[in-house]
CSV table of C-alpha atoms and ligand atoms in Angstrom, one decimal:
chain,number,residue,atom,x,y,z
A,263,MET,CA,-11.9,39.4,239.4
A,264,MET,CA,-10.8,42.8,238.3
A,265,GLY,CA,-10.6,45.3,241.2
A,266,GLN,CA,-11.9,48.8,241.0
A,267,SER,CA,-10.7,51.8,242.9
A,268,VAL,CA,-13.4,53.1,245.2
A,269,GLY,CA,-12.3,56.7,244.7
A,270,GLY,CA,-13.7,59.0,247.4
A,271,GLN,CA,-11.7,62.1,246.8
A,272,ASP,CA,-14.7,64.2,247.9
A,273,ARG,CA,-14.8,62.9,251.5
A,274,LEU,CA,-15.3,65.6,254.1
A,275,PHE,CA,-13.5,63.9,257.0
A,276,TYR,CA,-10.3,61.9,256.9
A,277,GLU,CA,-8.5,59.7,259.4
A,278,PHE,CA,-5.0,60.8,258.4
A,279,ASN,CA,-1.7,61.1,260.3
A,280,LEU,CA,1.3,62.5,258.3
A,281,GLU,CA,3.7,60.8,260.7
A,282,ASP,CA,2.3,57.4,259.7
A,283,ARG,CA,2.9,58.0,256.0
A,284,ILE,CA,6.7,58.4,256.2
A,285,PRO,CA,8.5,55.1,256.1
A,286,THR,CA,10.9,54.4,259.0
A,287,ASN,CA,13.9,54.1,256.7
A,288,HIS,CA,13.1,57.2,254.6
A,289,LEU,CA,16.2,59.4,254.1
A,290,LEU,CA,14.5,62.5,255.5
A,291,ARG,CA,13.3,60.6,258.6
A,292,ARG,CA,16.8,59.5,259.3
A,293,ILE,CA,18.2,62.9,258.7
A,294,ASP,CA,15.5,64.4,261.0
A,295,ALA,CA,16.7,62.1,263.8
A,296,VAL,CA,20.2,63.7,263.8
A,297,LEU,CA,19.3,67.2,262.8
A,298,ASP,CA,19.0,69.7,265.7
A,299,LEU,CA,18.2,73.3,264.7
A,300,SER,CA,16.9,74.4,268.1
A,301,TRP,CA,19.8,76.9,268.4
A,302,LEU,CA,18.9,78.6,265.1
A,303,ARG,CA,16.3,81.1,266.4
A,304,ASP,CA,18.5,82.5,269.2
A,305,GLU,CA,21.4,82.7,266.8
A,306,LEU,CA,19.5,84.7,264.2
A,307,ALA,CA,17.5,86.8,266.7
A,308,PRO,CA,19.8,89.9,266.3
A,309,SER,CA,19.2,89.9,262.5
A,310,TYR,CA,15.4,90.3,263.0
A,311,SER,CA,13.4,93.4,264.0
A,312,HIS,CA,11.0,93.4,266.9
A,313,THR,CA,8.3,95.1,264.8
A,314,GLY,CA,6.7,94.5,261.4
A,315,CYS,CA,5.2,91.4,259.8
A,316,PRO,CA,6.5,88.0,260.9
A,317,SER,CA,9.1,86.6,258.5
A,318,VAL,CA,9.3,83.0,257.2
A,319,ASP,CA,10.5,80.7,260.0
A,320,PRO,CA,14.3,80.4,259.7
A,321,GLU,CA,14.1,76.7,260.6
A,322,LEU,CA,11.6,76.1,257.9
A,323,MET,CA,13.9,77.9,255.4
A,324,ILE,CA,16.9,75.7,256.4
A,325,ARG,CA,14.8,72.5,256.3
A,326,MET,CA,13.4,73.4,252.9
A,327,LEU,CA,16.9,74.1,251.5
A,328,LEU,CA,18.2,70.8,252.9
A,329,VAL,CA,15.4,69.0,251.1
A,330,GLY,CA,16.3,70.9,248.0
A,331,TYR,CA,20.0,70.0,248.1
A,332,CYS,CA,19.2,66.4,249.1
A,333,TYR,CA,17.0,65.8,246.1
A,334,SER,CA,18.7,68.1,243.6
A,335,ILE,CA,15.9,70.7,243.6
A,336,ARG,CA,17.9,73.9,243.5
A,337,SER,CA,15.3,76.1,241.8
A,338,GLU,CA,13.5,78.0,244.5
A,339,ARG,CA,10.2,78.1,242.6
A,340,ARG,CA,10.3,74.3,242.1
A,341,LEU,CA,11.3,73.7,245.7
A,342,CYS,CA,8.3,75.6,247.0
A,343,GLN,CA,6.0,73.6,244.7
A,344,GLU,CA,7.6,70.3,245.7
A,345,VAL,CA,7.3,71.0,249.4
A,346,GLU,CA,3.6,71.9,248.8
A,347,LEU,CA,2.9,68.6,247.1
A,348,ASN,CA,5.2,66.0,248.7
A,349,LEU,CA,4.1,64.5,252.0
A,350,ALA,CA,7.7,63.5,253.1
A,351,TYR,CA,9.0,67.0,252.4
A,352,ARG,CA,6.1,68.5,254.3
A,353,TRP,CA,6.8,66.2,257.3
A,354,PHE,CA,10.5,67.1,257.3
A,355,CYS,CA,9.7,70.8,257.2
A,356,ARG,CA,7.4,70.4,260.2
A,357,LEU,CA,4.4,71.5,258.1
A,358,GLY,CA,0.9,70.2,258.6
A,359,LEU,CA,-1.4,69.3,255.6
A,360,GLU,CA,-3.0,72.7,255.7
A,361,ASP,CA,0.0,74.8,256.5
A,362,HIS,CA,1.1,77.3,253.9
A,363,VAL,CA,4.4,76.9,252.1
A,364,PRO,CA,6.2,80.2,251.6
A,365,ASN,CA,5.9,81.9,248.3
A,366,HIS,CA,9.0,81.4,246.2
A,367,SER,CA,9.8,85.1,246.0
A,368,THR,CA,9.5,85.6,249.8
A,369,PHE,CA,11.7,82.5,250.2
A,370,SER,CA,14.2,84.0,247.8
A,371,VAL,CA,14.3,87.4,249.4
A,372,ASN,CA,15.0,85.9,252.9
A,373,ARG,CA,17.6,83.5,251.5
A,374,HIS,CA,19.6,86.1,249.7
A,375,GLY,CA,19.2,88.8,252.3
A,376,ARG,CA,19.1,88.1,256.0
A,377,PHE,CA,20.4,84.5,255.7
A,378,ARG,CA,23.4,85.5,253.7
A,379,GLU,CA,24.3,88.4,256.0
A,380,SER,CA,24.1,86.3,259.1
A,381,ASP,CA,26.3,83.5,257.5
A,382,VAL,CA,23.8,81.0,258.7
A,383,PHE,CA,24.7,78.3,256.1
A,384,ARG,CA,28.3,78.2,257.5
A,385,LYS,CA,26.9,78.0,261.1
A,386,VAL,CA,24.6,75.0,260.1
A,387,PHE,CA,27.6,73.4,258.4
A,388,GLU,CA,29.9,73.8,261.4
A,389,ARG,CA,27.2,72.4,263.8
A,390,ILE,CA,26.9,69.3,261.6
A,391,VAL,CA,30.7,68.9,261.6
A,392,GLY,CA,30.7,69.3,265.4
A,393,GLN,CA,28.1,66.5,265.6
A,394,CYS,CA,30.2,64.3,263.3
A,395,MET,CA,33.1,64.9,265.7
A,396,ASN,CA,31.0,64.0,268.7
A,397,ALA,CA,29.9,60.8,267.0
A,398,GLY,CA,33.5,59.8,266.6
A,399,LEU,CA,33.6,60.2,262.8
A,400,VAL,CA,36.5,62.6,262.7
A,401,GLY,CA,39.8,61.1,263.6
A,402,GLY,CA,41.8,64.4,263.2
A,403,GLU,CA,44.9,62.5,262.2
A,404,GLY,CA,45.0,62.8,258.4
A,405,PHE,CA,43.2,65.4,256.2
A,406,ALA,CA,43.0,65.5,252.4
A,407,VAL,CA,42.5,68.5,250.2
A,408,ASP,CA,41.3,68.8,246.6
A,409,ALA,CA,39.3,71.0,244.3
A,410,SER,CA,36.6,70.2,241.7
A,411,VAL,CA,35.6,72.5,238.8
A,412,ILE,CA,31.9,73.5,238.9
A,413,GLU,CA,30.5,75.5,236.0
A,414,ALA,CA,29.3,79.0,236.8
A,415,ASP,CA,25.8,80.3,235.8
A,416,ALA,CA,27.4,82.3,233.0
A,417,SER,CA,27.2,81.7,229.3
A,418,ARG,CA,30.6,81.0,227.7
A,419,PHE,CA,29.3,82.7,224.5
A,420,GLN,CA,28.7,86.0,226.2
A,421,ARG,CA,32.1,87.1,227.3
A,422,VAL,CA,34.4,90.1,227.0
A,423,LYS,CA,38.1,90.0,226.3
A,424,GLY,CA,40.4,90.8,229.3
A,425,ASN,CA,39.0,92.3,232.4
A,426,GLU,CA,38.4,95.9,231.3
A,427,VAL,CA,34.7,96.2,231.0
A,428,GLU,CA,32.6,99.4,230.7
A,429,TRP,CA,30.1,98.5,233.3
A,430,THR,CA,26.5,99.9,232.8
A,431,GLU,CA,24.4,101.2,235.6
A,432,GLU,CA,22.2,98.2,235.3
A,433,GLN,CA,25.2,95.8,235.6
A,434,ILE,CA,26.6,97.6,238.6
A,435,ASN,CA,23.3,97.2,240.4
A,436,SER,CA,23.4,93.5,240.0
A,437,ARG,CA,24.7,91.6,243.1
A,438,PRO,CA,27.5,89.6,241.5
A,439,VAL,CA,29.0,92.6,239.7
A,440,ARG,CA,28.7,94.8,242.8
A,441,GLU,CA,30.4,92.2,244.9
A,442,TYR,CA,33.1,91.7,242.4
A,443,LEU,CA,33.9,95.4,242.1
A,444,GLU,CA,33.9,95.8,245.9
A,445,SER,CA,36.3,92.8,246.2
A,446,LEU,CA,38.8,94.2,243.7
A,447,ASP,CA,40.6,96.2,246.4
A,448,SER,CA,40.2,93.6,249.1
A,449,GLU,CA,42.6,90.9,250.1
A,450,PRO,CA,42.6,88.3,248.7
A,451,SER,CA,41.4,89.7,245.4
A,452,PRO,CA,39.3,87.4,243.2
A,453,THR,CA,41.6,88.1,240.2
A,454,SER,CA,45.3,87.8,239.8
A,455,ARG,CA,46.9,91.2,239.8
A,456,ALA,CA,49.9,89.9,238.0
A,457,ARG,CA,48.1,88.3,235.1
A,458,LYS,CA,45.0,89.6,233.3
A,459,PRO,CA,42.3,87.0,232.6
A,460,LYS,CA,41.8,86.1,228.9
A,461,ALA,CA,38.0,86.6,229.2
A,462,MET,CA,35.4,87.8,231.7
A,463,SER,CA,31.7,87.1,232.1
A,464,PRO,CA,29.7,90.4,232.3
A,465,VAL,CA,27.1,88.6,234.4
A,466,ASP,CA,29.4,86.8,236.8
A,467,PRO,CA,32.8,88.6,236.7
A,468,ALA,CA,34.4,86.6,239.6
A,469,ALA,CA,34.1,83.3,237.7
A,470,ALA,CA,37.3,82.2,236.1
A,471,TRP,CA,37.6,81.4,232.3
A,472,THR,CA,39.1,77.9,232.4
A,473,ALA,CA,39.8,74.9,230.2
A,474,ARG,CA,39.9,72.6,233.3
A,475,GLY,CA,36.2,71.6,232.8
A,476,ARG,CA,35.8,68.1,231.5
A,477,ASN,CA,34.5,68.8,228.1
A,478,LYS,CA,34.6,72.5,227.3
A,479,ILE,CA,36.1,75.8,228.1
A,480,MET,CA,33.8,77.7,230.4
A,481,PHE,CA,33.4,80.1,233.3
A,482,ALA,CA,33.7,78.2,236.6
A,483,TYR,CA,34.3,78.1,240.3
A,484,SER,CA,36.3,75.6,242.3
A,485,LEU,CA,34.7,73.6,245.0
A,486,ASN,CA,37.5,73.2,247.5
A,487,TYR,CA,37.0,70.4,250.2
A,488,LEU,CA,39.2,69.7,253.2
A,489,ILE,CA,38.2,66.2,254.5
A,490,ASP,CA,39.1,64.0,257.4
A,491,MET,CA,40.2,60.7,255.8
A,492,GLU,CA,38.8,58.5,258.6
A,493,HIS,CA,35.2,58.6,257.4
A,494,ALA,CA,35.4,61.2,254.6
A,495,VAL,CA,33.7,63.9,256.7
A,496,ILE,CA,34.1,67.3,255.1
A,497,VAL,CA,35.6,69.5,257.8
A,498,ASP,CA,35.7,72.6,255.6
A,499,VAL,CA,34.6,74.0,252.3
A,500,GLU,CA,35.7,77.1,250.4
A,501,PRO,CA,34.7,78.5,247.0
A,502,THR,CA,37.3,80.1,244.7
A,503,PRO,CA,37.5,81.1,241.1
A,504,THR,CA,39.1,78.1,239.2
A,505,ARG,CA,42.7,79.0,239.5
A,506,ILE,CA,45.4,76.8,241.0
A,507,THR,CA,46.9,79.6,243.1
A,508,LYS,CA,43.5,80.4,244.6
A,509,GLU,CA,43.0,76.8,245.4
A,510,VAL,CA,46.3,76.6,247.2
A,511,ASP,CA,45.4,79.8,249.2
A,512,ALA,CA,42.0,78.2,250.0
A,513,THR,CA,43.9,75.3,251.7
A,514,GLU,CA,45.6,77.6,254.1
A,515,ILE,CA,42.2,79.3,254.9
A,516,MET,CA,40.5,76.0,255.5
A,517,VAL,CA,43.3,74.5,257.7
A,518,GLU,CA,43.4,77.7,259.8
A,519,ARG,CA,39.7,77.9,260.1
A,520,THR,CA,39.4,74.3,261.2
A,521,GLU,CA,42.0,74.9,263.8
A,522,GLN,CA,40.2,77.9,265.2
A,523,CYS,CA,36.7,76.5,264.9
A,524,PHE,CA,37.2,72.9,266.1
A,525,ASN,CA,40.7,73.0,267.7
A,526,LEU,CA,41.6,70.4,265.1
A,527,THR,CA,45.0,70.2,263.4
A,528,PRO,CA,45.9,67.1,261.4
A,529,ASP,CA,49.2,65.3,261.7
A,530,TYR,CA,49.4,65.1,257.9
A,531,LEU,CA,47.7,66.6,254.9
A,532,ALA,CA,47.4,64.7,251.6
A,533,GLY,CA,47.0,66.4,248.3
A,534,ASP,CA,48.0,66.2,244.6
A,535,VAL,CA,51.0,67.8,242.9
A,536,ALA,CA,49.2,71.1,242.5
A,537,TYR,CA,49.6,71.7,246.2
A,538,GLY,CA,53.3,70.7,246.2
A,539,THR,CA,54.6,74.3,245.8
A,540,GLY,CA,57.6,75.3,248.0
A,541,GLU,CA,55.5,78.0,249.8
A,542,MET,CA,52.7,75.5,250.6
A,543,LEU,CA,55.0,72.8,251.8
A,544,ASP,CA,56.9,75.3,254.0
A,545,TRP,CA,53.7,76.7,255.4
A,546,LEU,CA,52.6,73.2,256.4
A,547,VAL,CA,55.9,72.1,257.8
A,548,LYS,CA,56.1,75.2,260.0
A,549,ARG,CA,52.7,74.3,261.5
A,550,GLY,CA,53.9,70.8,262.3
A,551,ILE,CA,51.7,69.2,259.5
A,552,ASP,CA,53.5,66.5,257.4
A,553,PRO,CA,52.8,67.2,253.8
A,554,HIS,CA,51.8,63.9,252.0
A,555,ILE,CA,52.0,65.8,248.7
A,556,PRO,CA,54.2,65.1,245.7
A,557,VAL,CA,56.8,67.8,245.5
A,558,TRP,CA,56.6,70.2,242.5
A,559,ASP,CA,60.1,69.6,241.4
A,560,LYS,CA,61.5,71.8,238.6
A,561,GLY,CA,65.1,70.6,239.2
A,562,LYS,CA,64.4,67.1,238.1
A,563,ARG,CA,65.9,66.1,234.7
A,564,ASP,CA,64.7,63.2,232.5
A,565,ASP,CA,67.4,63.4,229.8
A,566,GLY,CA,70.0,61.3,231.8
A,567,THR,CA,72.0,64.2,233.1
A,568,PHE,CA,72.4,64.9,236.8
A,569,SER,CA,69.3,66.3,238.6
A,570,ARG,CA,69.4,68.5,241.6
A,571,LYS,CA,69.0,65.6,243.9
A,572,ASP,CA,72.5,64.3,242.7
A,573,PHE,CA,74.1,67.3,244.4
A,574,ALA,CA,74.4,67.1,248.2
A,575,TYR,CA,73.6,70.3,250.1
A,576,ASP,CA,75.9,71.2,253.0
A,577,LYS,CA,73.7,73.3,255.3
A,578,ALA,CA,76.5,74.4,257.6
A,579,ARG,CA,78.5,75.9,254.8
A,580,ASP,CA,75.6,76.8,252.5
A,581,LEU,CA,76.9,75.1,249.4
A,582,TYR,CA,76.3,72.1,247.2
A,583,ILE,CA,78.8,69.3,246.5
A,584,CYS,CA,78.6,67.9,243.0
A,585,PRO,CA,79.0,64.2,242.1
A,586,ALA,CA,82.7,64.8,241.3
A,587,GLY,CA,83.2,66.2,244.8
A,588,LYS,CA,83.6,69.9,243.8
A,589,ILE,CA,81.7,72.7,245.5
A,590,LEU,CA,79.0,75.0,244.1
A,591,LYS,CA,78.7,78.4,245.8
A,592,THR,CA,76.0,81.1,245.8
A,593,THR,CA,76.3,84.9,245.7
A,594,GLY,CA,73.3,85.0,248.1
A,595,ASN,CA,71.2,87.1,245.7
A,596,LEU,CA,67.6,86.0,245.4
A,597,HIS,CA,66.6,86.0,241.6
A,598,ALA,CA,63.4,87.0,240.0
A,599,ASP,CA,62.1,83.4,239.9
A,600,LYS,CA,62.5,83.4,243.8
A,601,THR,CA,65.6,81.1,243.7
A,602,TYR,CA,69.2,81.2,244.8
A,603,ARG,CA,71.7,80.0,242.3
A,604,TYR,CA,74.7,77.9,243.2
A,605,PHE,CA,77.6,77.9,240.6
A,606,ALA,CA,80.4,75.4,240.0
A,607,SER,CA,83.8,76.8,239.0
A,608,LYS,CA,84.4,76.8,235.2
A,609,SER,CA,87.9,75.5,235.8
A,610,ASP,CA,86.5,72.5,237.7
A,611,CYS,CA,84.0,71.7,235.1
A,612,ASP,CA,86.4,72.0,232.2
A,613,LEU,CA,88.6,69.2,233.6
A,614,CYS,CA,85.7,67.0,234.8
A,615,PRO,CA,85.2,63.6,233.2
A,616,LEU,CA,81.5,63.8,234.3
A,617,LYS,CA,80.8,67.0,232.3
A,618,PRO,CA,78.8,65.2,229.5
A,619,ARG,CA,76.4,64.0,232.1
A,620,CYS,CA,76.3,67.3,233.9
A,621,CYS,CA,76.5,70.4,231.8
A,622,ALA,CA,77.4,69.4,228.2
A,623,LYS,CA,75.9,72.5,226.7
A,624,THR,CA,77.1,75.1,229.2
A,625,PRO,CA,80.6,76.1,230.4
A,626,SER,CA,79.8,75.2,234.1
A,627,ARG,CA,76.9,73.8,236.1
A,628,LYS,CA,74.4,75.9,238.2
A,629,VAL,CA,71.9,74.5,240.6
A,630,PRO,CA,68.8,76.6,241.7
A,631,ARG,CA,67.6,76.4,245.3
A,632,THR,CA,64.4,78.0,246.6
A,633,PRO,CA,64.2,79.5,250.2
A,634,ASN,CA,61.7,76.7,250.9
A,635,GLU,CA,64.0,73.9,249.9
A,636,GLU,CA,64.3,72.4,253.4
A,637,ALA,CA,60.5,71.9,253.4
A,638,ARG,CA,60.7,70.3,250.0
A,639,GLU,CA,63.5,68.0,251.1
A,640,TYR,CA,61.6,67.0,254.2
A,641,THR,CA,58.5,66.3,252.0
A,642,ARG,CA,60.7,64.2,249.6
A,643,SER,CA,61.8,62.1,252.5
A,644,LEU,CA,58.2,61.5,253.5
A,645,MET,CA,57.5,60.3,250.0
A,646,GLU,CA,59.6,57.2,250.7
A,647,THR,CA,57.4,56.2,253.8
A,648,GLU,CA,54.6,53.7,254.1
A,649,ALA,CA,52.4,56.3,255.7
A,650,TYR,CA,52.7,58.4,252.5
A,651,ASP,CA,51.6,55.4,250.3
A,652,ARG,CA,48.7,54.7,252.6
A,653,SER,CA,47.4,58.3,252.5
A,654,ARG,CA,47.8,58.4,248.7
A,655,GLU,CA,45.2,55.6,248.6
A,656,ARG,CA,43.0,57.1,251.2
A,657,ARG,CA,43.0,60.5,249.5
A,658,LYS,CA,40.8,59.0,246.8
A,659,LYS,CA,37.9,59.4,249.2
A,660,ILE,CA,37.7,63.0,248.3
A,661,GLU,CA,37.2,62.2,244.6
A,662,ARG,CA,34.3,60.0,245.6
A,663,LEU,CA,32.8,63.0,247.5
A,664,PHE,CA,33.1,65.2,244.4
A,665,GLY,CA,31.5,62.3,242.4
A,666,GLU,CA,28.6,62.1,244.8
A,667,ALA,CA,28.1,65.9,244.7
A,668,LYS,CA,28.1,66.0,240.9
A,669,ARG,CA,26.2,62.7,240.2
A,670,ASN,CA,23.8,62.3,243.1
A,671,LEU,CA,23.3,66.0,244.1
A,672,SER,CA,23.5,67.5,240.6
A,673,MET,CA,26.3,70.0,241.6
A,674,THR,CA,27.6,70.3,238.0
A,675,ARG,CA,26.4,73.8,237.4
A,676,LEU,CA,25.7,76.6,239.9
A,677,ARG,CA,22.4,78.3,240.0
A,678,LEU,CA,23.6,81.3,242.0
A,679,ARG,CA,26.1,83.8,240.7
A,680,GLY,CA,29.1,85.4,242.4
A,681,LEU,CA,31.5,84.1,245.0
A,682,THR,CA,28.9,84.4,247.7
A,683,GLY,CA,26.4,82.5,245.6
A,684,ALA,CA,28.9,79.7,245.1
A,685,LYS,CA,29.7,79.8,248.8
A,686,ASP,CA,26.0,79.3,249.8
A,687,GLU,CA,25.6,76.4,247.3
A,688,PHE,CA,28.8,74.6,248.3
A,689,LEU,CA,28.1,74.9,252.0
A,690,LEU,CA,24.6,73.4,251.6
A,691,THR,CA,26.0,70.6,249.4
A,692,ALA,CA,28.7,69.8,251.9
A,693,THR,CA,26.2,69.9,254.8
A,694,VAL,CA,24.0,67.4,253.0
A,695,GLN,CA,26.9,65.1,252.3
A,696,ASN,CA,28.0,65.3,256.0
A,697,LEU,CA,24.5,64.5,257.1
A,698,LYS,CA,24.5,61.5,254.9
A,699,ARG,CA,27.8,60.3,256.5
A,700,LEU,CA,26.4,61.0,260.0
A,701,ILE,CA,23.3,58.9,259.5
A,702,LYS,CA,25.3,56.1,257.8
A,703,PHE,CA,28.0,55.8,260.4
A,704,ALA,CA,26.5,57.1,263.7
A,705,SER,CA,24.3,53.9,263.9
A,706,ILE,CA,21.4,55.8,265.4
A,707,PRO,CA,18.4,53.6,265.0
A,708,PRO,CA,15.6,55.3,263.0
A,709,PRO,CA,12.7,56.2,265.3
A,710,ARG,CA,9.5,54.2,265.0
A,711,PRO,CA,6.4,56.1,263.9
A,712,MET,CA,4.1,57.0,266.8
A,713,VAL,CA,0.9,55.0,267.0
A,714,ALA,CA,-2.1,57.2,267.1
B,929,SF4,S1,80.8,69.1,235.5
B,929,SF4,FE1,81.3,70.5,237.2
B,929,SF4,S2,79.6,70.4,238.5
B,929,SF4,FE2,79.4,68.7,237.1
B,929,SF4,S3,80.2,67.0,238.2
B,929,SF4,FE3,81.9,67.9,237.0
B,929,SF4,S4,82.9,69.4,238.3
B,929,SF4,FE4,80.9,68.9,239.2
């Protein structure tokens, strides 16, 4: 017999409990079980006035934004509509059926005003990392660092050459341009002072013009993650314009901040060859962190002639000994490329039978050495170890996190402009990813719905 819906949408009284409608294994119910925002009101109290109209509840704002970044709803207008209509979203935001959802413009003003000034997204992120640590998900032994390119909200067809723009009054009043102009004199500056960019976006000047995107040249920011390799918990996140030097700088910022914030310093740090500069390796070694990073080696030769590693360095005498047993000395002058040069004697090389394999095209051999060479040699010695091979494998977890952010959370293109916009979006994305790790590994059983 064909059934027929009885309808009844015009009933006056309902027996309805929102709590009963949310399945026990629903993602938001499981996140709610581990999410504690009870500290938020006290933390934000200094940012609010004692007089005037009541603002949107800060906990409601954070819960709505977490819903948005969990389900790839990053448009504020759409997020407000979805929370209005979706029962699970309402339940997670602690709203009853008749409670009002904030208007999208009020939501936007609060998000980009008071919230940004009080750095609340970072505080929420750090609280969740603290919870991951308490749950035993952060080993603290090995960290990995990497960056992923995220397209900025700036058209690649509307760009100006170089970075010399005649800013209009209207442009200067926009937040991304104002922040960019203010940051030009600050340290670190968003642009390289040594090299002018090829192109600049007039709507988001801090974004970098880059060819590192997968399919096209575009304006972009880098999503920099520092993760603990035990359970792939993100211990810090930092936005930078997409430039390798900025990404290396961000690593230092993130390692230092993790140390200050969580008293956590890894035994070793894994990264790809982009992080293998002499300065970076030296910085890590001086802090007692083993760099599990391939060394960026300009002295290596692939044409069959002797590489720098074929010359033995004598630290006590500060000289190199070549494969023929002759010595190479330095004048002690640091050259423009930040290297010392060690020269063999022309008379030695002229008589040497190994000359064709050493310096066939020059009268004598010279070997460059950077001031950070000791750190590079130490890192090279680590590259022979089993621990290095193991962390090279484990480092791939960070790629999976970038994949998850892009594929599952739609973090392929930013909605907010400027470095602060990127910072807000990256912090919320990383918070959601950590919450997912927390509910997956912390084995907290989901609470049962209350029986009315
Ligand atoms: S060519 Fe000169 S530097 Fe090279 S191995 Fe011979 S003596 Fe040494």
